[in-house]
Short mmCIF file of C-alpha atoms in Angstrom, two decimals:
data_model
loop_
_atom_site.label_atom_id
_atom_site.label_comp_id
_atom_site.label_asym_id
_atom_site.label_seq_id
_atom_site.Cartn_x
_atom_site.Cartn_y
_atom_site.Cartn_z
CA UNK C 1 -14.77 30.23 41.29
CA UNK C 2 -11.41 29.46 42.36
CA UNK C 3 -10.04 29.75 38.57
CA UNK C 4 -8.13 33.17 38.11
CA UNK C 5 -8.68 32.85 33.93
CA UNK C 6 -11.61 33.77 31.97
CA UNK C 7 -14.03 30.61 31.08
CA UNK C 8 -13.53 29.48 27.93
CA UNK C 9 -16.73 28.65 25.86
CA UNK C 10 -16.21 25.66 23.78
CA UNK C 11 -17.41 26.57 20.66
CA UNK C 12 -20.49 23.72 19.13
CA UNK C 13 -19.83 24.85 15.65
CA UNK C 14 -15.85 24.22 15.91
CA UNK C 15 -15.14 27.45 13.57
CA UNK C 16 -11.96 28.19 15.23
CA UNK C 17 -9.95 25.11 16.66
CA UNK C 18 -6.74 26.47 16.96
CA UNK C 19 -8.10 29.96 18.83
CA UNK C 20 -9.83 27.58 21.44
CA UNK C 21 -7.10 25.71 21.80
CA UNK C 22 -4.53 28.38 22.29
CA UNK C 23 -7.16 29.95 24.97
CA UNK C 24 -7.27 26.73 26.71
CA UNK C 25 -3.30 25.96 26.99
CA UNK C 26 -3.34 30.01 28.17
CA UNK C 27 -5.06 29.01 31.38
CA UNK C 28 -2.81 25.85 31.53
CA UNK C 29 -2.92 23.25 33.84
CA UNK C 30 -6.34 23.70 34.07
CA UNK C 31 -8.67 25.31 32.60
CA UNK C 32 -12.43 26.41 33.26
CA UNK C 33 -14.89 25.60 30.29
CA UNK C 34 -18.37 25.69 29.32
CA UNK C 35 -20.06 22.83 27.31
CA UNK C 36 -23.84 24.13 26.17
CA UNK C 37 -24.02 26.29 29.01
CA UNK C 38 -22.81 23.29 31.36
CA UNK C 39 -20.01 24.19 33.39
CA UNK C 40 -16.70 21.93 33.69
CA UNK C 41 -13.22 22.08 34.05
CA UNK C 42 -10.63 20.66 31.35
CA UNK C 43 -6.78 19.44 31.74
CA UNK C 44 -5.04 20.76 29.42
CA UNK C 45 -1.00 20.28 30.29
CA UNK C 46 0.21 16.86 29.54
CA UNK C 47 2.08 16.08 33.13
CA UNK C 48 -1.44 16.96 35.07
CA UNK C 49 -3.45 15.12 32.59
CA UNK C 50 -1.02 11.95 33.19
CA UNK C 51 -1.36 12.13 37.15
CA UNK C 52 -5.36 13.06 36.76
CA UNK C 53 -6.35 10.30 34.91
CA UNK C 54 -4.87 7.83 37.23
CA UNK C 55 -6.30 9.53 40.09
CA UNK C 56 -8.76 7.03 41.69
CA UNK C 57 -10.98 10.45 43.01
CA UNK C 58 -11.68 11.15 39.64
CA UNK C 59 -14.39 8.82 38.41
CA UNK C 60 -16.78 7.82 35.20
CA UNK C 61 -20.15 7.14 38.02
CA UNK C 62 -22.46 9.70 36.52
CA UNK C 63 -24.36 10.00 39.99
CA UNK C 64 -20.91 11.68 41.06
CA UNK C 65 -21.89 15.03 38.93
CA UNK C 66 -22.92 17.40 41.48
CA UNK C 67 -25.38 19.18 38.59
CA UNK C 68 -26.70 15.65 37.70
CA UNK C 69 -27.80 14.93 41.27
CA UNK C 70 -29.27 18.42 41.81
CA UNK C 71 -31.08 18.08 38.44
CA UNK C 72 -29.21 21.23 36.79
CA UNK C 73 -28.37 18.76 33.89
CA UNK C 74 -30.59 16.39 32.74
CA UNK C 75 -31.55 14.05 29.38
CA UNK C 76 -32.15 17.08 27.62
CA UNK C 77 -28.61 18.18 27.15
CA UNK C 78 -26.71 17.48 24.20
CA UNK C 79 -24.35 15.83 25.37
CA UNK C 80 -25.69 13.90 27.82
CA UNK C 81 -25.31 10.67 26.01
CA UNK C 82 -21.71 10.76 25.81
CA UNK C 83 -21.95 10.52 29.74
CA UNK C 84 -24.99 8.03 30.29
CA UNK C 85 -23.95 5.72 27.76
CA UNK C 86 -25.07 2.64 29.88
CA UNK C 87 -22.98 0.45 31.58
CA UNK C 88 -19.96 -0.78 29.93
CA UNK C 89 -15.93 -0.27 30.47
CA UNK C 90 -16.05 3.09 29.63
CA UNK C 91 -18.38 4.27 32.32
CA UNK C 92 -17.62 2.51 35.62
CA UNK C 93 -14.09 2.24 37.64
CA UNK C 94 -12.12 -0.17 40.20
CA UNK C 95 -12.59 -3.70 39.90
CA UNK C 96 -16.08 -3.63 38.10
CA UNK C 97 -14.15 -1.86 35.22
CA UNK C 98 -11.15 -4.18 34.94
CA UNK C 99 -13.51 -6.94 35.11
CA UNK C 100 -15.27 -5.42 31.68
CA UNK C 101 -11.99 -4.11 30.44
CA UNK C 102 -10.63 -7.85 31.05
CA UNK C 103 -13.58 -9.13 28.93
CA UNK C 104 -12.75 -7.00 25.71
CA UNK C 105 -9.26 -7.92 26.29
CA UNK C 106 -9.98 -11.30 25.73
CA UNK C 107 -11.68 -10.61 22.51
CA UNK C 108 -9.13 -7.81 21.28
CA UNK C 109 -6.26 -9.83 20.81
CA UNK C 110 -3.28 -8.81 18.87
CA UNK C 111 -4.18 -12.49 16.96
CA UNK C 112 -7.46 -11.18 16.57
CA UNK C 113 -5.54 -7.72 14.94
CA UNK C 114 -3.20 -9.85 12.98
CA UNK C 115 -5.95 -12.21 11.41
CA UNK C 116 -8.09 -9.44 10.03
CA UNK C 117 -4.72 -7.73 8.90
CA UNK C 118 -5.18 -8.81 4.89
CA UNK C 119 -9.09 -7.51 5.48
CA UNK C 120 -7.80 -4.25 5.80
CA UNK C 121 -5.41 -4.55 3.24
CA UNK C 122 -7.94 -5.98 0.82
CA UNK C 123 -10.66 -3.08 2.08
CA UNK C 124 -8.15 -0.32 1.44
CA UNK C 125 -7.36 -1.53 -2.20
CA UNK C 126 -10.86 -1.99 -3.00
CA UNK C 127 -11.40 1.58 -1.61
CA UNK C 128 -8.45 3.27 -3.42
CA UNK C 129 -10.06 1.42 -6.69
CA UNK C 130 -13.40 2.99 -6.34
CA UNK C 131 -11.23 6.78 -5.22
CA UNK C 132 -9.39 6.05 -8.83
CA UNK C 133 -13.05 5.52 -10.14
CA UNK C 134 -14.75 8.38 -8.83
CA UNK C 135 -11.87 10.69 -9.09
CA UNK C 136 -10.86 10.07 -12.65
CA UNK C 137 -11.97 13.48 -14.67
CA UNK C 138 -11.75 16.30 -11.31
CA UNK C 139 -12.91 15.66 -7.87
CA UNK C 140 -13.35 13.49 -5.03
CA UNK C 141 -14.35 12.94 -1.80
CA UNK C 142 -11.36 11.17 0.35
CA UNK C 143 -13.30 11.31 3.58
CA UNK C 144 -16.57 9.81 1.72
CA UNK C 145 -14.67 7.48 -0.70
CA UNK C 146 -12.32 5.82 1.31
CA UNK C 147 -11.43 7.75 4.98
CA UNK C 148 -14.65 7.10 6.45
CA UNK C 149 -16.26 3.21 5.12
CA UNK C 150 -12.59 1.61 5.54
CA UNK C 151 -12.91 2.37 9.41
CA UNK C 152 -16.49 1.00 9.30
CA UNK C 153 -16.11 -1.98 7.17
CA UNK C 154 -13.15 -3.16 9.55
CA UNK C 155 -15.48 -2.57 12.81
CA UNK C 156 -18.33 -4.07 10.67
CA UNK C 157 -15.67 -7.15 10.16
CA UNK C 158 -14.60 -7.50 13.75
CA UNK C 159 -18.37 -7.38 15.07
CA UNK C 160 -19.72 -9.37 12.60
CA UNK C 161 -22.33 -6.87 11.41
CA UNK C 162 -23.51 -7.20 7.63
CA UNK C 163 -21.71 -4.73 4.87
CA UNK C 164 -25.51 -3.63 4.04
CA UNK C 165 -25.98 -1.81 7.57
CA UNK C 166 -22.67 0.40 7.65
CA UNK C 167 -24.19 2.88 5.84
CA UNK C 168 -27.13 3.19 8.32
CA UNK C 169 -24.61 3.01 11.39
CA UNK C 170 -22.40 6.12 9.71
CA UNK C 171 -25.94 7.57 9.69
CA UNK C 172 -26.11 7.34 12.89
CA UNK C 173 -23.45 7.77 14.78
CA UNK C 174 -22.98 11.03 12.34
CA UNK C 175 -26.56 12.22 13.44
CA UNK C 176 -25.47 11.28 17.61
CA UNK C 177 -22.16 13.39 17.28
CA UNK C 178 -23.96 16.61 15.76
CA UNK C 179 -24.48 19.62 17.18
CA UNK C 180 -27.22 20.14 14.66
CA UNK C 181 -29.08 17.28 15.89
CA UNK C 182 -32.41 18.27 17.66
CA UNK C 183 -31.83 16.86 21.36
CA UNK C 184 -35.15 14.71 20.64
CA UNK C 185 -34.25 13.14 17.22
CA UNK C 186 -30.53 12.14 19.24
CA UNK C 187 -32.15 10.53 22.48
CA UNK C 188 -34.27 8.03 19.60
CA UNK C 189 -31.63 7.97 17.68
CA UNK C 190 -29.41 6.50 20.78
CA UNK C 191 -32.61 4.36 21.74
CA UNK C 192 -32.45 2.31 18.02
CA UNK C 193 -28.91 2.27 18.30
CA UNK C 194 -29.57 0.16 21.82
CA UNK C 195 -32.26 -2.24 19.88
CA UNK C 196 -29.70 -2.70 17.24
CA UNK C 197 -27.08 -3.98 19.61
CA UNK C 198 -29.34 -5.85 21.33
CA UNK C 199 -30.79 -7.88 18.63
CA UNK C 200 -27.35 -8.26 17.11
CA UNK C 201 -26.31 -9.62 20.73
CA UNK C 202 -29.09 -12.20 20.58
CA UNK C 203 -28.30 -13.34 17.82
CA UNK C 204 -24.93 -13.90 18.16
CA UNK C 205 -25.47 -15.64 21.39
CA UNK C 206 -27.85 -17.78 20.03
CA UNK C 207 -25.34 -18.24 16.57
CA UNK C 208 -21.83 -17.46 17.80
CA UNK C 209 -19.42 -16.86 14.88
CA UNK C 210 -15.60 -15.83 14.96
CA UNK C 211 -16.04 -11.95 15.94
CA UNK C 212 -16.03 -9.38 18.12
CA UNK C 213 -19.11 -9.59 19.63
CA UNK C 214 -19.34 -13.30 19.61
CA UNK C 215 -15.85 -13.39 21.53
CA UNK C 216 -17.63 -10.90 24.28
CA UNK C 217 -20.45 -13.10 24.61
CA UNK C 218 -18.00 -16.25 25.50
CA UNK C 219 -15.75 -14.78 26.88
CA UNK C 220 -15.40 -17.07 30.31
CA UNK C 221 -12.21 -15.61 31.91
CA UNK C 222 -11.99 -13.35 35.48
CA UNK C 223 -15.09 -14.02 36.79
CA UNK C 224 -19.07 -14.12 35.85
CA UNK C 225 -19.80 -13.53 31.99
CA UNK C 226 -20.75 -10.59 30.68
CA UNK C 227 -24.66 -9.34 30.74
CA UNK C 228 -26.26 -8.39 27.68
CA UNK C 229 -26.13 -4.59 28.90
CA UNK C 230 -22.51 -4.94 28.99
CA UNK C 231 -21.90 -6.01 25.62
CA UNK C 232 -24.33 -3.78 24.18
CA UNK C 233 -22.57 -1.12 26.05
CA UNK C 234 -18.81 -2.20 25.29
CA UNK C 235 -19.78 -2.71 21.85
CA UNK C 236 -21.70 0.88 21.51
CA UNK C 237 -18.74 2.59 22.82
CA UNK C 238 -16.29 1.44 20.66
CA UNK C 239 -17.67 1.40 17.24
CA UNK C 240 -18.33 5.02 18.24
CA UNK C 241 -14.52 5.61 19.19
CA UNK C 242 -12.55 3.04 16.92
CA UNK C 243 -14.39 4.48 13.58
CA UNK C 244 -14.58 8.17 14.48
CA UNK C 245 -11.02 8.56 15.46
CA UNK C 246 -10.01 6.42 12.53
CA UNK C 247 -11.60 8.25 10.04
CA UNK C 248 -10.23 11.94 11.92
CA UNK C 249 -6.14 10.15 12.23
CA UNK C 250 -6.28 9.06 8.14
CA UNK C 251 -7.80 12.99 7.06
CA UNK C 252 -5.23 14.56 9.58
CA UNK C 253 -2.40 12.96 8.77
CA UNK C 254 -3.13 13.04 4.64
CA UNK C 255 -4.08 17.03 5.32
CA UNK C 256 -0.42 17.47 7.84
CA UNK C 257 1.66 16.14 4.87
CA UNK C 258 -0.42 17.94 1.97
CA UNK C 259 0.70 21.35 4.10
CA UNK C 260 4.15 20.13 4.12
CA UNK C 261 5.34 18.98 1.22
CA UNK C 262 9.12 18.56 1.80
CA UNK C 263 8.16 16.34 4.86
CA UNK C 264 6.10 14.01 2.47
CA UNK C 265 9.01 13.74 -0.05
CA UNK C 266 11.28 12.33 3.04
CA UNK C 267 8.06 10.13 4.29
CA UNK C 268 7.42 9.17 0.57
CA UNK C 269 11.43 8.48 -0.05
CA UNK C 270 11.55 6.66 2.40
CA UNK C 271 13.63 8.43 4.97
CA UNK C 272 10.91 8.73 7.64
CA UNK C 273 9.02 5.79 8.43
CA UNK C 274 4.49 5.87 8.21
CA UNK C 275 4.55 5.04 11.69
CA UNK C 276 5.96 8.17 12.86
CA UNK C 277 3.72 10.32 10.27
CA UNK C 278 1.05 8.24 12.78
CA UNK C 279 2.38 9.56 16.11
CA UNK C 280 3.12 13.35 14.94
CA UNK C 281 -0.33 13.26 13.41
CA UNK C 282 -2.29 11.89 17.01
CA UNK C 283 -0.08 14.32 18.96
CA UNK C 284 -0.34 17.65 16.52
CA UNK C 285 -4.04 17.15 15.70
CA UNK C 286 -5.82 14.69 17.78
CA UNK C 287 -8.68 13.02 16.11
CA UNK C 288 -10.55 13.08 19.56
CA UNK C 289 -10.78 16.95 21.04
CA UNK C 290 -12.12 17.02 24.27
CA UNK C 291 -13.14 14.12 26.18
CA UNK C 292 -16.14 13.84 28.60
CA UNK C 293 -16.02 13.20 31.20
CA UNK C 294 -14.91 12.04 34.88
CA UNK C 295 -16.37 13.35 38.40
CA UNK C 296 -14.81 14.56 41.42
CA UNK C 297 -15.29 12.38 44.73
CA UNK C 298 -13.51 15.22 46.68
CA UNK C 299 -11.60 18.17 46.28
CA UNK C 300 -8.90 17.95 44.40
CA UNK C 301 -5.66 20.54 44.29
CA UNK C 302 -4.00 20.64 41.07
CA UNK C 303 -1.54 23.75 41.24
CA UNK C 304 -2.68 26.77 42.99
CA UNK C 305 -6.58 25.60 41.41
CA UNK C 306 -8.98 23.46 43.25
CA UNK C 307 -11.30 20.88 41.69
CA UNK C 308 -14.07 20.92 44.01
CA UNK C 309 -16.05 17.62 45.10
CA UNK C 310 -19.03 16.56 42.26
CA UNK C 311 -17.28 18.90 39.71
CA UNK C 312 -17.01 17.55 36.40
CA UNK C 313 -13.44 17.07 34.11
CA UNK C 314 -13.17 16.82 30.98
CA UNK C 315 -9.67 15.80 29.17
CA UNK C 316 -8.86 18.32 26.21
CA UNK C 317 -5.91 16.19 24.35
CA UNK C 318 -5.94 18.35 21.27
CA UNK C 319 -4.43 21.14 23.89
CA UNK C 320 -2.28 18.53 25.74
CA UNK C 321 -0.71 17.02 22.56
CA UNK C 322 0.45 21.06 22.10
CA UNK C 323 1.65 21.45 25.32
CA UNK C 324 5.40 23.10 24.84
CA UNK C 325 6.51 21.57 28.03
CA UNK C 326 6.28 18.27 26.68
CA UNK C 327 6.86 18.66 23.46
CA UNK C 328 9.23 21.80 22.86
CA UNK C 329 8.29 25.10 22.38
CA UNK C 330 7.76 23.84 18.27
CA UNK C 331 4.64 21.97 20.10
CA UNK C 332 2.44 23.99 17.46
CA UNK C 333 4.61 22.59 14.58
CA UNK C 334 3.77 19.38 12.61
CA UNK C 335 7.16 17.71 12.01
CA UNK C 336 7.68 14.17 11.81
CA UNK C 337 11.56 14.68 11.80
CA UNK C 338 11.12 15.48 15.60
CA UNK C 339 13.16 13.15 18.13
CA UNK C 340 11.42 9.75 18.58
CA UNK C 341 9.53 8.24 20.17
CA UNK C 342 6.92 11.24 20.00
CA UNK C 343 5.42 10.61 23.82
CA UNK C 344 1.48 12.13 23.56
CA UNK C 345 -1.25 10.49 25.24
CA UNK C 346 -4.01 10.77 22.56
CA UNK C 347 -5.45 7.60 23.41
CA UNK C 348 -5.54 8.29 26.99
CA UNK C 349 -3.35 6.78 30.00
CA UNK C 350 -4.48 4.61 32.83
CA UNK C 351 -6.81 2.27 33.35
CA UNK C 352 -9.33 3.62 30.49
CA UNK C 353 -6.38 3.92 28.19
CA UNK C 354 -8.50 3.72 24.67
CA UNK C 355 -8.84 -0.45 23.95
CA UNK C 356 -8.74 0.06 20.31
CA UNK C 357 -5.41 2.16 20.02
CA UNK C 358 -3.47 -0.76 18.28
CA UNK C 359 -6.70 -1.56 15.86
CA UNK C 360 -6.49 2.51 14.57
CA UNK C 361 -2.82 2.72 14.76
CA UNK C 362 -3.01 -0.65 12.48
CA UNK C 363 -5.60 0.70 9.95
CA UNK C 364 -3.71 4.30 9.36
CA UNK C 365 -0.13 2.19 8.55
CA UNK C 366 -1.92 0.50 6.12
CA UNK C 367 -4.25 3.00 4.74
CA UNK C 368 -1.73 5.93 4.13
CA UNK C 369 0.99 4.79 2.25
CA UNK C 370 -1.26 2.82 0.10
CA UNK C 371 -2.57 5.83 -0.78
CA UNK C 372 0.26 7.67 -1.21
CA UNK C 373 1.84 4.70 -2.91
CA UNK C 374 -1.48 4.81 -5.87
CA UNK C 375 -1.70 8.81 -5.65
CA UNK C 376 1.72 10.25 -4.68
CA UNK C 377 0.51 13.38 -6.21
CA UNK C 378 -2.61 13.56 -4.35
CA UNK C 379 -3.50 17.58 -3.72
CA UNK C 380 -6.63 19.06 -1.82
CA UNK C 381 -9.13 20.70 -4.69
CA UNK C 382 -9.41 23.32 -2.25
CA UNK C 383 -7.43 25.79 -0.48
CA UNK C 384 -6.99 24.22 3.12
CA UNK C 385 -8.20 27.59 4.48
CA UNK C 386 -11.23 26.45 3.48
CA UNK C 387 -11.93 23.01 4.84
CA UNK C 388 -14.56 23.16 7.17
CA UNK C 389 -15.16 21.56 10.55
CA UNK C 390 -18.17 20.04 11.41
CA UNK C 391 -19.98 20.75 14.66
CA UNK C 392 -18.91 17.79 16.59
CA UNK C 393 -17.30 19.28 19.97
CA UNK C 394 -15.41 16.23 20.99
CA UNK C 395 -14.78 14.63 17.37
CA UNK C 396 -11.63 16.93 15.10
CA UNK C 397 -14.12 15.98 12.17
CA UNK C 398 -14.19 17.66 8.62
CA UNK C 399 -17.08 17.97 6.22
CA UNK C 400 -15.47 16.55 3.35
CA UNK C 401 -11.70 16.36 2.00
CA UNK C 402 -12.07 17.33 -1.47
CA UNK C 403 -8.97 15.94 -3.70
CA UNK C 404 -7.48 15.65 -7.23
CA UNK C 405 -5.53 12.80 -7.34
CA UNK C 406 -3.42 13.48 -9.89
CA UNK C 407 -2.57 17.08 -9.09
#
C-alpha cells in the first residue's frame, strides 16, 4: 500500500462513532478503510473532499471497481446494493447524469417544496398530538412517534404512495440498511422493493396525479423522457436518502441541544435562530456517515498518497464535518453560537450534490421548534451514554430516543 497509517476497520455494529472517527481524521486527508473485509479508501479533510468530488476521474460506473471486475466482490456483499442500485442519477456521471439529475429537477421544485409546506406542518402537529398521547404517564419513543413517520409521510406525499404502505417501506428500507440482515433476505428484499416501484410507476403513468413520481414520468424537458428503470431508480434512491437522513438530522439535533442546555435556552429565547441549530447539527453529527462510493479511472495523487486506478472512495462526512481546519480546532464542539454561515458539505458538493437537501432542511425547521414549542421541557428517559446505535455503517441511526416530555 502506499498509505503510511494503519487501516481503519469500519466497525458494522457502530459501537464507537466518535473512536472511528477520530482514527479516521488521524490519517487525514485520506484515509485507508475496510468495509466487510472490502478494501477502500475514504476522504476525510473537508478541502480534499471538495476538490475529489468534482474530480471527473472519480466516477459512480460500478464496472470501474477493480475488485468488481476481477470478481473479488460480488452480489454477496453487504453492501453491494448501495453500489448497484440500478441506473438512476445517483449512479452514472457526465451528461447521462445531468440529463437524470435535470429530470428530478424538474419535479423538485422549490413550488413543489412550498406547496406541500402546510403538509408538513399539519403532519408534524398531528405527530406531536399522538407524542402528547403516548407520552402522557412516563415514556416515549421520539424516533418511533414522530422522528421517523413525519419523514415518510412527506416522501409518501410527494410520491404519491398511500399512508397504508409507509409502514411496510420503513420495514424495508430498515431491513436493507442492517447489518443484521442475512445478505439473502436483503438481495429479495431489494428485488420487492424494485416490483414496488415498478408497479407504482405504471400506474402513475397510466393515472398521472400531482406528485413526485408523476412529475418524473412527464417530465419532457432536456432531451428523451425518462425510462421506467430510471424512475424506479431515481425514486429508490431518494426515498432511501430523503427519509433516512431526515429522521438521523431531527434525533441529532433534539439529542445536541438536550446535551447543552444553555444553548437551547438561547435557541428557545429566541437569540439563535432553528436554522442554524440545522447547520451545526449536519456539520457536528452528520445524519449520513460514510458514503459509498466512487471509482478511480486513473491514479490519482492526493498529498504525498496515491489513489490507484479501479480503487474504490468512499466520502466519510461525519469526519469531514470535524475537520479542525475548516472548522476551528472546537471542530469536536457542538455550538450553534459559532460564526455563520457554518460551511460543511453534508449533503455533498458537485454535480451529485444530494437533490433533496432543501426538502430535509425544510422538514427539520418545521419539525424542531414545534416540538420544542409543545415540549420545551422535553428530557431523554435515559442517560445519553446509553443510547445505542444501530448497525447501519453509512446511516448515524439510533435504536430509539426514549423521552419524558415533561421532564
Amino acid at each position: 500500500m502506499n498509505c503510511p497509517h494503519a487501516t481503519v476497520v469500519i466497525d458494522p455494529m457502530v459501537q464507537d462513532l466518535d473512536g472511528e472517527t477520530e482514527a479516521l481524521r488521524a490519517s487525514a486527508p485520506l484515509a485507508r478503510i475496510e468495509l466487510l473485509g472490502v478494501p477502500a479508501w475514504t476522504v476525510t479533510r473537508h478541502a480534499e473532499a471538495r476538490q475529489l468530488l468534482v474530480d471527473t476521474r472519480l466516477v459512480k460506473d460500478l464496472d470501474a471497481w477493480s475488485l468488481w471486475r476481477s470478481g473479488e466482490v460480488t452480489h454477496a456483499w453487504p453492501l453491494i446494493g448501495m453500489i448497484d442500485a440500478g441506473r438512476s442519477m445517483f449512479t452514472v456521471d457526465g451528461a447521462a447524469h445531468r440529463r437524470l439529475r435535470t429530470k428530478t429537477s424538474q419535479a423538485l421544485t422549490p413550488r413543489r417544496l412550498e406547496a406541500i409546506r402546510p403538509a408538513i406542518e399539519k403532519f408534524t402537529e398531528e405527530l406531536l398530538d399522538a407524542l402528547a398521547a403516548q407520552g402522557e404517564d412516563g415514556v416515549v419513543d421520539l424516533k418511533a412517534v414522530f422522528a421517523q413517520p413525519l419523514p415518510m409521510k412527506v416522501v409518501g406525499l410527494l410520491m404519491g404512495v398511500d399512508e397504508a404502505l409507509h409502514p411496510m417501506l420503513t420495514r424495508q428500507y430498515k431491513a436493507f440498511f442492517s447489518m443484521l440482515t442475512p445478505q439473502e433476505d436483503r438481495l429479495a428484499l431489494i428485488a420487492e422493493l424494485d416490483v414496488f416501484y415498478a408497479e407504482l410507476v405504471r400506474e402513475k403513468t397510466a393515472h398521472p396525479a400531482d406528485d413526485l413520481t408523476s412529475a418524473l414520468i412527464l417530465a419532457d424537458e432536456g432531451g428523451e423522457p425518462l425510462t421506467e428503470e430510471e424512475v424506479v431508480g431515481n425514486l429508490k434512491a431518494m426515498v432511501a436518502a430523503g427519509h433516512e437522513t431526515t429522521i438521523g438530522l431531527i434525533l441529532n439535533a433534539v439529542r445536541a441541544l438536550l446535551a447543552h442546555p444553555a444553548q437551547l435556552r438561547k435557541v428557545l429565547d429566541g437569540e439563535i435562530p432553528w436554522d442554524t441549530v440545522v447547520e451545526e447539527t449536519l456539520r457536528w453529527d452528520t445524519p449520513t456517515t460514510h458514503l459509498l462510493m466512487r471509482f478511480a479511472t486513473e491514479d490519482i495523487q492526493v498529498g504525498d498518497q496515491v489513489i490507484a486506478e479501479g480503487e474504490g472512495v468512499v466520502i466519510s462526512y461525519r469526519a469531514i464535518g470535524r475537520d479542525v481546519t475548516q472548522h476551528g480546532d472546537d471542530a469536536d464542539a457542538f455550538d450553534v453560537t459559532r460564526p455563520t454561515p457554518i460551511r460543511h458539505m453534508t449533503f455533498g458538493h458537485g454535480p451529485h450534490i444530494c437533490p433533496g437537501a432543501a426538502l430535509s432542511r425544510v422538514e427539520a425547521g418545521i419539525a424542531l421548534p414545534a416540538l420544542f414549542g409543545r415540549f420545551p421541557e422535553l428530557k431523554l428517559a435515559i442517560a445519553d451514554a446509553e443510547i445505542r446505535k444501530l448497525p447501519v455503517m453509512t446511516q448515524n441511526d439510533m435504536e430509539a430516543f426514549p423521552v419524558l416530555l415533561h421532564g
